[in-house]
Amino acid sequence: MLKAKCVLLISCSSDEKQLKNEQLLVEENSTTEITEAVDLGNAHVTTFVNGTNEDETFGFLLISKEKDNYEFSDVEYTKLTKEDPFELVNYTGNIGIKHGINVTLGYINNPDISNVYIYYDNGKMSVIYLEEGQKTFTDILFGEVVKIESIIALSSNEEIIHEVHY
């Protein structure tokens, strides 16, 4: 886990190696765990869990890259309730990048979940295989705006643990 002052980089240049602007993202004494970091070439998605066991949030940062410059695109996060077997943050946008992006971020509350199936309204399906102890999962789609039709979480024995339809 990373214990440090966490700032949201508004923009920076890889050549200059200095911040052009920064904004405090979380409280200074807060604990932030980076759970996944995905380099998409022209964008970066970094997922995080922040806070304490009693008061946690989870979400992601979306940073776009234009030539040698990185620009903050968006941040999405929500407070964890830990009431359901998994919780979701769903994002659709195109801020700072030239095409649409759909990000589905899930937080696993039930350790028996080993596979997550996400069904979209355009007929596409994503299957995410979780490693033991994995807390979050991320699914990223580019192009057209899509909506989630359903999400099914399965155990390692392929038994349905939780199912949500939209």
PDB file of C-alpha atoms in Angstrom:
ATOM      1  CA  MET A   1       0.000   0.000   0.000  1.00  0.00           C
ATOM      2  CA  LEU A   2       1.069   3.522  -0.765  1.00  0.00           C
ATOM      3  CA  LYS A   3       1.030   5.916   2.186  1.00  0.00           C
ATOM      4  CA  ALA A   4       1.799   9.352   0.880  1.00  0.00           C
ATOM      5  CA  LYS A   5       0.361  12.685  -0.059  1.00  0.00           C
ATOM      6  CA  CYS A   6      -1.776  11.843  -3.061  1.00  0.00           C
ATOM      7  CA  VAL A   7      -2.331  14.555  -5.640  1.00  0.00           C
ATOM      8  CA  LEU A   8      -4.317  14.588  -8.818  1.00  0.00           C
ATOM      9  CA  LEU A   9      -2.092  15.667 -11.675  1.00  0.00           C
ATOM     10  CA  ILE A  10      -4.003  18.081 -13.851  1.00  0.00           C
ATOM     11  CA  SER A  11      -1.307  18.164 -16.523  1.00  0.00           C
ATOM     12  CA  CYS A  12       2.386  17.572 -16.931  1.00  0.00           C
ATOM     13  CA  SER A  13       4.953  17.177 -19.665  1.00  0.00           C
ATOM     14  CA  SER A  14       7.215  14.140 -19.854  1.00  0.00           C
ATOM     15  CA  ASP A  15       9.997  16.373 -21.230  1.00  0.00           C
ATOM     16  CA  GLU A  16       9.752  18.983 -18.498  1.00  0.00           C
ATOM     17  CA  LYS A  17       9.410  16.414 -15.694  1.00  0.00           C
ATOM     18  CA  GLN A  18       7.544  18.954 -13.623  1.00  0.00           C
ATOM     19  CA  LEU A  19       3.961  19.557 -12.628  1.00  0.00           C
ATOM     20  CA  LYS A  20       2.039  22.294 -14.371  1.00  0.00           C
ATOM     21  CA  ASN A  21      -0.867  22.070 -11.958  1.00  0.00           C
ATOM     22  CA  GLU A  22      -1.880  19.776  -9.115  1.00  0.00           C
ATOM     23  CA  GLN A  23      -4.900  19.309  -6.889  1.00  0.00           C
ATOM     24  CA  LEU A  24      -5.232  17.370  -3.627  1.00  0.00           C
ATOM     25  CA  LEU A  25      -7.164  14.153  -4.354  1.00  0.00           C
ATOM     26  CA  VAL A  26      -7.391  12.565  -0.912  1.00  0.00           C
ATOM     27  CA  GLU A  27      -6.689  13.651   2.618  1.00  0.00           C
ATOM     28  CA  GLU A  28      -3.021  13.679   3.556  1.00  0.00           C
ATOM     29  CA  ASN A  29      -3.313  10.959   6.234  1.00  0.00           C
ATOM     30  CA  SER A  30      -5.404   8.671   4.058  1.00  0.00           C
ATOM     31  CA  THR A  31      -4.169   5.301   2.775  1.00  0.00           C
ATOM     32  CA  THR A  32      -4.455   4.736  -0.973  1.00  0.00           C
ATOM     33  CA  GLU A  33      -3.904   1.379  -2.641  1.00  0.00           C
ATOM     34  CA  ILE A  34      -3.364   1.306  -6.411  1.00  0.00           C
ATOM     35  CA  THR A  35      -5.153  -1.875  -7.486  1.00  0.00           C
ATOM     36  CA  GLU A  36      -4.624  -1.800 -11.261  1.00  0.00           C
ATOM     37  CA  ALA A  37      -2.793   0.373 -13.778  1.00  0.00           C
ATOM     38  CA  VAL A  38      -3.623  -0.059 -17.456  1.00  0.00           C
ATOM     39  CA  ASP A  39      -1.610   1.619 -20.232  1.00  0.00           C
ATOM     40  CA  LEU A  40      -3.824   1.937 -23.316  1.00  0.00           C
ATOM     41  CA  GLY A  41      -1.282   3.837 -25.413  1.00  0.00           C
ATOM     42  CA  ASN A  42      -3.224   7.088 -25.718  1.00  0.00           C
ATOM     43  CA  ALA A  43      -4.749   6.831 -22.245  1.00  0.00           C
ATOM     44  CA  HIS A  44      -3.985   5.439 -18.803  1.00  0.00           C
ATOM     45  CA  VAL A  45      -6.546   4.033 -16.367  1.00  0.00           C
ATOM     46  CA  THR A  46      -5.445   3.647 -12.745  1.00  0.00           C
ATOM     47  CA  THR A  47      -7.807   2.095 -10.209  1.00  0.00           C
ATOM     48  CA  PHE A  48      -7.562   2.730  -6.488  1.00  0.00           C
ATOM     49  CA  VAL A  49      -9.064   2.011  -3.078  1.00  0.00           C
ATOM     50  CA  ASN A  50      -8.793   4.834  -0.558  1.00  0.00           C
ATOM     51  CA  GLY A  51      -9.502   5.194   3.156  1.00  0.00           C
ATOM     52  CA  THR A  52      -9.856   2.774   6.063  1.00  0.00           C
ATOM     53  CA  ASN A  53     -11.860  -0.451   6.403  1.00  0.00           C
ATOM     54  CA  GLU A  54     -14.701   1.526   7.999  1.00  0.00           C
ATOM     55  CA  ASP A  55     -14.764   4.297   5.397  1.00  0.00           C
ATOM     56  CA  GLU A  56     -13.420   3.316   1.973  1.00  0.00           C
ATOM     57  CA  THR A  57     -13.948   4.613  -1.530  1.00  0.00           C
ATOM     58  CA  PHE A  58     -12.910   3.012  -4.795  1.00  0.00           C
ATOM     59  CA  GLY A  59     -12.607   4.403  -8.278  1.00  0.00           C
ATOM     60  CA  PHE A  60     -10.265   5.246 -11.119  1.00  0.00           C
ATOM     61  CA  LEU A  61      -8.320   8.051 -12.764  1.00  0.00           C
ATOM     62  CA  LEU A  62      -8.399   8.480 -16.545  1.00  0.00           C
ATOM     63  CA  ILE A  63      -5.394  10.292 -18.001  1.00  0.00           C
ATOM     64  CA  SER A  64      -5.007  10.917 -21.734  1.00  0.00           C
ATOM     65  CA  LYS A  65      -1.737  11.262 -23.623  1.00  0.00           C
ATOM     66  CA  GLU A  66      -1.181  13.623 -26.548  1.00  0.00           C
ATOM     67  CA  LYS A  67       2.346  13.338 -27.936  1.00  0.00           C
ATOM     68  CA  ASP A  68       4.586  13.907 -24.877  1.00  0.00           C
ATOM     69  CA  ASN A  69       1.930  15.538 -22.697  1.00  0.00           C
ATOM     70  CA  TYR A  70      -0.371  13.855 -20.201  1.00  0.00           C
ATOM     71  CA  GLU A  71      -3.715  15.491 -19.458  1.00  0.00           C
ATOM     72  CA  PHE A  72      -6.152  14.663 -16.679  1.00  0.00           C
ATOM     73  CA  SER A  73      -9.375  13.460 -18.299  1.00  0.00           C
ATOM     74  CA  ASP A  74     -11.607  12.352 -15.460  1.00  0.00           C
ATOM     75  CA  VAL A  75     -11.930  10.683 -12.072  1.00  0.00           C
ATOM     76  CA  GLU A  76     -14.825   8.509 -10.908  1.00  0.00           C
ATOM     77  CA  TYR A  77     -15.193   7.090  -7.426  1.00  0.00           C
ATOM     78  CA  THR A  78     -17.845   5.967  -4.974  1.00  0.00           C
ATOM     79  CA  LYS A  79     -18.089   5.045  -1.323  1.00  0.00           C
ATOM     80  CA  LEU A  80     -18.024   1.310  -0.632  1.00  0.00           C
ATOM     81  CA  THR A  81     -21.087  -0.041   1.168  1.00  0.00           C
ATOM     82  CA  LYS A  82     -19.853  -3.672   1.298  1.00  0.00           C
ATOM     83  CA  GLU A  83     -23.495  -4.824   1.313  1.00  0.00           C
ATOM     84  CA  ASP A  84     -23.501  -6.727  -2.008  1.00  0.00           C
ATOM     85  CA  PRO A  85     -21.072  -9.420  -3.242  1.00  0.00           C
ATOM     86  CA  PHE A  86     -19.618  -6.806  -5.643  1.00  0.00           C
ATOM     87  CA  GLU A  87     -20.007  -3.068  -6.252  1.00  0.00           C
ATOM     88  CA  LEU A  88     -19.646  -1.116  -9.504  1.00  0.00           C
ATOM     89  CA  VAL A  89     -18.545   2.186 -10.962  1.00  0.00           C
ATOM     90  CA  ASN A  90     -19.537   2.547 -14.611  1.00  0.00           C
ATOM     91  CA  TYR A  91     -18.199   5.392 -16.773  1.00  0.00           C
ATOM     92  CA  THR A  92     -18.766   6.452 -20.368  1.00  0.00           C
ATOM     93  CA  GLY A  93     -16.993   9.435 -21.891  1.00  0.00           C
ATOM     94  CA  ASN A  94     -14.497  10.781 -24.378  1.00  0.00           C
ATOM     95  CA  ILE A  95     -12.910  13.669 -22.513  1.00  0.00           C
ATOM     96  CA  GLY A  96      -9.347  14.230 -23.682  1.00  0.00           C
ATOM     97  CA  ILE A  97      -9.243  11.307 -26.081  1.00  0.00           C
ATOM     98  CA  LYS A  98     -10.435  11.136 -29.658  1.00  0.00           C
ATOM     99  CA  HIS A  99     -12.835   8.235 -29.268  1.00  0.00           C
ATOM    100  CA  GLY A 100     -15.355   7.047 -26.722  1.00  0.00           C
ATOM    101  CA  ILE A 101     -14.324   4.955 -23.763  1.00  0.00           C
ATOM    102  CA  ASN A 102     -16.426   2.781 -21.456  1.00  0.00           C
ATOM    103  CA  VAL A 103     -14.896   1.787 -18.124  1.00  0.00           C
ATOM    104  CA  THR A 104     -16.543  -0.703 -15.781  1.00  0.00           C
ATOM    105  CA  LEU A 105     -14.823  -0.993 -12.420  1.00  0.00           C
ATOM    106  CA  GLY A 106     -15.913  -3.517  -9.820  1.00  0.00           C
ATOM    107  CA  TYR A 107     -14.979  -4.067  -6.192  1.00  0.00           C
ATOM    108  CA  ILE A 108     -15.182  -7.645  -4.873  1.00  0.00           C
ATOM    109  CA  ASN A 109     -16.729  -8.025  -1.406  1.00  0.00           C
ATOM    110  CA  ASN A 110     -17.231 -11.805  -1.597  1.00  0.00           C
ATOM    111  CA  PRO A 111     -13.905 -13.695  -1.805  1.00  0.00           C
ATOM    112  CA  ASP A 112     -15.682 -16.720  -3.358  1.00  0.00           C
ATOM    113  CA  ILE A 113     -16.140 -14.811  -6.639  1.00  0.00           C
ATOM    114  CA  SER A 114     -13.638 -16.079  -9.211  1.00  0.00           C
ATOM    115  CA  ASN A 115     -15.181 -15.057 -12.577  1.00  0.00           C
ATOM    116  CA  VAL A 116     -17.225 -12.048 -13.658  1.00  0.00           C
ATOM    117  CA  TYR A 117     -19.256 -11.985 -16.891  1.00  0.00           C
ATOM    118  CA  ILE A 118     -20.318  -8.575 -18.221  1.00  0.00           C
ATOM    119  CA  TYR A 119     -22.961  -8.481 -20.982  1.00  0.00           C
ATOM    120  CA  TYR A 120     -23.380  -5.283 -23.033  1.00  0.00           C
ATOM    121  CA  ASP A 121     -26.342  -4.075 -25.106  1.00  0.00           C
ATOM    122  CA  ASN A 122     -24.340  -4.339 -28.353  1.00  0.00           C
ATOM    123  CA  GLY A 123     -23.997  -8.123 -27.977  1.00  0.00           C
ATOM    124  CA  LYS A 124     -20.437  -8.034 -26.620  1.00  0.00           C
ATOM    125  CA  MET A 125     -19.475  -9.960 -23.523  1.00  0.00           C
ATOM    126  CA  SER A 126     -16.393  -9.683 -21.325  1.00  0.00           C
ATOM    127  CA  VAL A 127     -15.147 -12.414 -19.014  1.00  0.00           C
ATOM    128  CA  ILE A 128     -12.832 -11.458 -16.175  1.00  0.00           C
ATOM    129  CA  TYR A 129     -10.899 -14.157 -14.322  1.00  0.00           C
ATOM    130  CA  LEU A 130      -9.910 -13.049 -10.831  1.00  0.00           C
ATOM    131  CA  GLU A 131      -6.786 -14.108  -8.990  1.00  0.00           C
ATOM    132  CA  GLU A 132      -7.050 -15.168  -5.357  1.00  0.00           C
ATOM    133  CA  GLY A 133      -7.346 -12.082  -3.154  1.00  0.00           C
ATOM    134  CA  GLN A 134      -7.978  -9.703  -6.075  1.00  0.00           C
ATOM    135  CA  LYS A 135     -10.114  -6.785  -4.836  1.00  0.00           C
ATOM    136  CA  THR A 136     -11.038  -5.017  -8.072  1.00  0.00           C
ATOM    137  CA  PHE A 137     -11.701  -5.756 -11.726  1.00  0.00           C
ATOM    138  CA  THR A 138     -11.707  -3.415 -14.699  1.00  0.00           C
ATOM    139  CA  ASP A 139     -13.246  -3.783 -18.149  1.00  0.00           C
ATOM    140  CA  ILE A 140     -12.481  -1.155 -20.813  1.00  0.00           C
ATOM    141  CA  LEU A 141     -14.196  -0.814 -24.209  1.00  0.00           C
ATOM    142  CA  PHE A 142     -13.416   1.753 -26.914  1.00  0.00           C
ATOM    143  CA  GLY A 143     -15.670   3.145 -29.612  1.00  0.00           C
ATOM    144  CA  GLU A 144     -19.429   3.274 -29.410  1.00  0.00           C
ATOM    145  CA  VAL A 145     -21.288   4.063 -26.214  1.00  0.00           C
ATOM    146  CA  VAL A 146     -22.577   0.826 -24.705  1.00  0.00           C
ATOM    147  CA  LYS A 147     -24.703   0.015 -21.702  1.00  0.00           C
ATOM    148  CA  ILE A 148     -24.401  -2.936 -19.381  1.00  0.00           C
ATOM    149  CA  GLU A 149     -27.317  -5.357 -19.651  1.00  0.00           C
ATOM    150  CA  SER A 150     -26.203  -7.718 -16.901  1.00  0.00           C
ATOM    151  CA  ILE A 151     -23.292  -8.791 -14.736  1.00  0.00           C
ATOM    152  CA  ILE A 152     -22.944 -12.292 -13.346  1.00  0.00           C
ATOM    153  CA  ALA A 153     -20.400 -13.276 -10.682  1.00  0.00           C
ATOM    154  CA  LEU A 154     -19.495 -16.968 -10.451  1.00  0.00           C
ATOM    155  CA  SER A 155     -17.573 -19.136  -8.021  1.00  0.00           C
ATOM    156  CA  SER A 156     -14.713 -21.391  -9.109  1.00  0.00           C
ATOM    157  CA  ASN A 157     -17.353 -24.175  -9.381  1.00  0.00           C
ATOM    158  CA  GLU A 158     -19.340 -22.016 -11.860  1.00  0.00           C
ATOM    159  CA  GLU A 159     -22.125 -21.413  -9.318  1.00  0.00           C
ATOM    160  CA  ILE A 160     -23.852 -18.024  -9.528  1.00  0.00           C
ATOM    161  CA  ILE A 161     -22.967 -15.906  -6.488  1.00  0.00           C
ATOM    162  CA  HIS A 162     -24.556 -12.642  -7.597  1.00  0.00           C
ATOM    163  CA  GLU A 163     -26.426 -11.485 -10.685  1.00  0.00           C
ATOM    164  CA  VAL A 164     -27.527  -7.952 -11.612  1.00  0.00           C
ATOM    165  CA  HIS A 165     -29.719  -6.990 -14.608  1.00  0.00           C
ATOM    166  CA  TYR A 166     -30.178  -3.418 -15.815  1.00  0.00           C
TER     167      TYR A 166
END
